[in-house]
Amino acid sequence: MEEPKEILNFDDLRRYRLADEGYFVITDSTREAIIHKVNSKCIKADSFNLKVTINDRKQGSYFWVDSIATASREFKAKRCKVCKPELNLVHPSTFDV
Ligand SMILES: [Zn+2]
């Protein structure tokens, strides 16, 4: 398993989207972390810009993870209800759905 990688700029974001592997985790200081598909429409440039560039990651950040299991382990992240990252890659016990 790979360690989560924090995404610090648009180039990173674009690179991961093009590679189309793994998932994004968006953390937020006021809400639980959410796992998204890398090519989901949930990943918006404006939101990324606000959180990472303008707010300087003080209220949350974007991470790339290799798997849902990593997202669950490292961030206690929940699956996005909109883009629905796959369930079948990980044992159901790692989620409290
Ligand atoms: Zn999503």
mmCIF file of C-alpha atoms and ligand atoms in Angstrom:
data_model
loop_
_atom_site.group_PDB
_atom_site.id
_atom_site.type_symbol
_atom_site.label_atom_id
_atom_site.label_comp_id
_atom_site.label_asym_id
_atom_site.label_seq_id
_atom_site.Cartn_x
_atom_site.Cartn_y
_atom_site.Cartn_z
ATOM 1 C CA MET A 1 0.000 0.000 0.000
ATOM 2 C CA GLU A 2 1.121 3.514 -0.744
ATOM 3 C CA GLU A 3 0.949 6.384 1.683
ATOM 4 C CA PRO A 4 -1.581 9.138 0.973
ATOM 5 C CA LYS A 5 -0.149 12.047 -0.981
ATOM 6 C CA GLU A 6 -1.286 15.558 -0.333
ATOM 7 C CA ILE A 7 -2.198 17.485 -3.459
ATOM 8 C CA LEU A 8 -0.690 20.924 -3.401
ATOM 9 C CA ASN A 9 -1.420 22.375 -6.808
ATOM 10 C CA PHE A 10 -3.436 22.043 -10.004
ATOM 11 C CA ASP A 11 -0.660 20.157 -11.784
ATOM 12 C CA ASP A 12 -0.793 17.383 -9.207
ATOM 13 C CA LEU A 13 -4.562 17.297 -9.393
ATOM 14 C CA ARG A 14 -4.484 17.062 -13.183
ATOM 15 C CA ARG A 15 -1.796 14.380 -13.140
ATOM 16 C CA TYR A 16 -3.784 12.111 -10.834
ATOM 17 C CA ARG A 17 -6.931 12.615 -12.866
ATOM 18 C CA LEU A 18 -5.130 11.712 -16.064
ATOM 19 C CA ALA A 19 -3.601 8.621 -14.469
ATOM 20 C CA ASP A 20 -7.101 7.598 -13.441
ATOM 21 C CA GLU A 21 -5.950 5.433 -10.558
ATOM 22 C CA GLY A 22 -6.761 5.528 -6.896
ATOM 23 C CA TYR A 23 -9.066 7.999 -5.210
ATOM 24 C CA PHE A 24 -9.166 11.484 -3.801
ATOM 25 C CA VAL A 25 -9.910 12.149 -0.182
ATOM 26 C CA ILE A 26 -11.128 15.614 0.697
ATOM 27 C CA THR A 27 -10.677 16.448 4.343
ATOM 28 C CA ASP A 28 -12.489 19.220 6.156
ATOM 29 C CA SER A 29 -12.028 20.496 9.669
ATOM 30 C CA THR A 30 -15.777 20.747 10.189
ATOM 31 C CA ARG A 31 -16.937 17.579 8.444
ATOM 32 C CA GLU A 32 -15.844 13.998 7.959
ATOM 33 C CA ALA A 33 -13.416 13.209 5.172
ATOM 34 C CA ILE A 34 -14.974 11.968 1.931
ATOM 35 C CA ILE A 35 -13.577 9.582 -0.690
ATOM 36 C CA HIS A 36 -14.215 10.445 -4.322
ATOM 37 C CA LYS A 37 -13.343 8.879 -7.622
ATOM 38 C CA VAL A 38 -10.442 10.733 -9.206
ATOM 39 C CA ASN A 39 -12.496 11.614 -12.252
ATOM 40 C CA SER A 40 -15.670 12.445 -10.435
ATOM 41 C CA LYS A 41 -17.482 15.675 -11.140
ATOM 42 C CA CYS A 42 -17.324 16.214 -7.378
ATOM 43 C CA ILE A 43 -13.732 17.320 -7.841
ATOM 44 C CA LYS A 44 -14.119 20.934 -8.853
ATOM 45 C CA ALA A 45 -11.329 23.315 -9.702
ATOM 46 C CA ASP A 46 -13.059 26.150 -7.842
ATOM 47 C CA SER A 47 -13.421 24.099 -4.667
ATOM 48 C CA PHE A 48 -9.834 22.930 -4.893
ATOM 49 C CA ASN A 49 -8.628 26.475 -5.422
ATOM 50 C CA LEU A 50 -10.589 27.759 -2.437
ATOM 51 C CA LYS A 51 -9.509 25.042 -0.059
ATOM 52 C CA VAL A 52 -5.901 24.548 -1.101
ATOM 53 C CA THR A 53 -4.787 27.884 -2.537
ATOM 54 C CA ILE A 54 -6.936 30.571 -0.943
ATOM 55 C CA ASN A 55 -7.476 29.002 2.478
ATOM 56 C CA ASP A 56 -3.995 27.492 2.422
ATOM 57 C CA ARG A 57 -5.276 24.053 3.595
ATOM 58 C CA LYS A 58 -6.158 25.441 7.013
ATOM 59 C CA GLN A 59 -9.684 24.014 6.915
ATOM 60 C CA GLY A 60 -8.960 20.836 5.062
ATOM 61 C CA SER A 61 -7.087 19.506 2.120
ATOM 62 C CA TYR A 62 -7.013 17.130 -0.847
ATOM 63 C CA PHE A 63 -5.167 13.839 -0.780
ATOM 64 C CA TRP A 64 -4.607 11.082 -3.277
ATOM 65 C CA VAL A 65 -4.852 7.543 -1.940
ATOM 66 C CA ASP A 66 -4.181 4.235 -3.641
ATOM 67 C CA SER A 67 -7.272 2.522 -2.307
ATOM 68 C CA ILE A 68 -10.460 2.878 -0.332
ATOM 69 C CA ALA A 69 -8.833 0.827 2.413
ATOM 70 C CA THR A 70 -6.087 3.436 2.771
ATOM 71 C CA ALA A 71 -8.649 6.237 2.827
ATOM 72 C CA SER A 72 -10.571 4.452 5.518
ATOM 73 C CA ARG A 73 -7.517 3.662 7.600
ATOM 74 C CA GLU A 74 -5.770 7.024 7.323
ATOM 75 C CA PHE A 75 -8.697 9.425 7.247
ATOM 76 C CA LYS A 76 -11.710 7.440 8.461
ATOM 77 C CA ALA A 77 -13.128 8.707 5.196
ATOM 78 C CA LYS A 78 -16.649 7.937 4.041
ATOM 79 C CA ARG A 79 -17.562 7.099 0.458
ATOM 80 C CA CYS A 80 -19.105 9.910 -1.532
ATOM 81 C CA LYS A 81 -22.803 9.320 -2.115
ATOM 82 C CA VAL A 82 -22.643 11.094 -5.463
ATOM 83 C CA CYS A 83 -19.780 9.410 -7.328
ATOM 84 C CA LYS A 84 -19.923 6.179 -5.273
ATOM 85 C CA PRO A 85 -16.390 4.792 -5.180
ATOM 86 C CA GLU A 86 -16.472 1.041 -5.467
ATOM 87 C CA LEU A 87 -17.321 -1.042 -2.450
ATOM 88 C CA ASN A 88 -15.980 -4.358 -3.589
ATOM 89 C CA LEU A 89 -12.294 -3.513 -3.232
ATOM 90 C CA VAL A 90 -12.320 -3.638 0.518
ATOM 91 C CA HIS A 91 -13.751 -5.768 3.253
ATOM 92 C CA PRO A 92 -17.088 -4.283 4.387
ATOM 93 C CA SER A 93 -15.957 -4.281 8.000
ATOM 94 C CA THR A 94 -13.711 -1.298 7.306
ATOM 95 C CA PHE A 95 -16.838 0.791 6.814
ATOM 96 C CA ASP A 96 -19.602 1.689 9.122
ATOM 97 C CA VAL A 97 -22.089 2.368 6.357
HETATM 98 ZN ZN ZN B 1 -17.820 12.201 -5.120
#
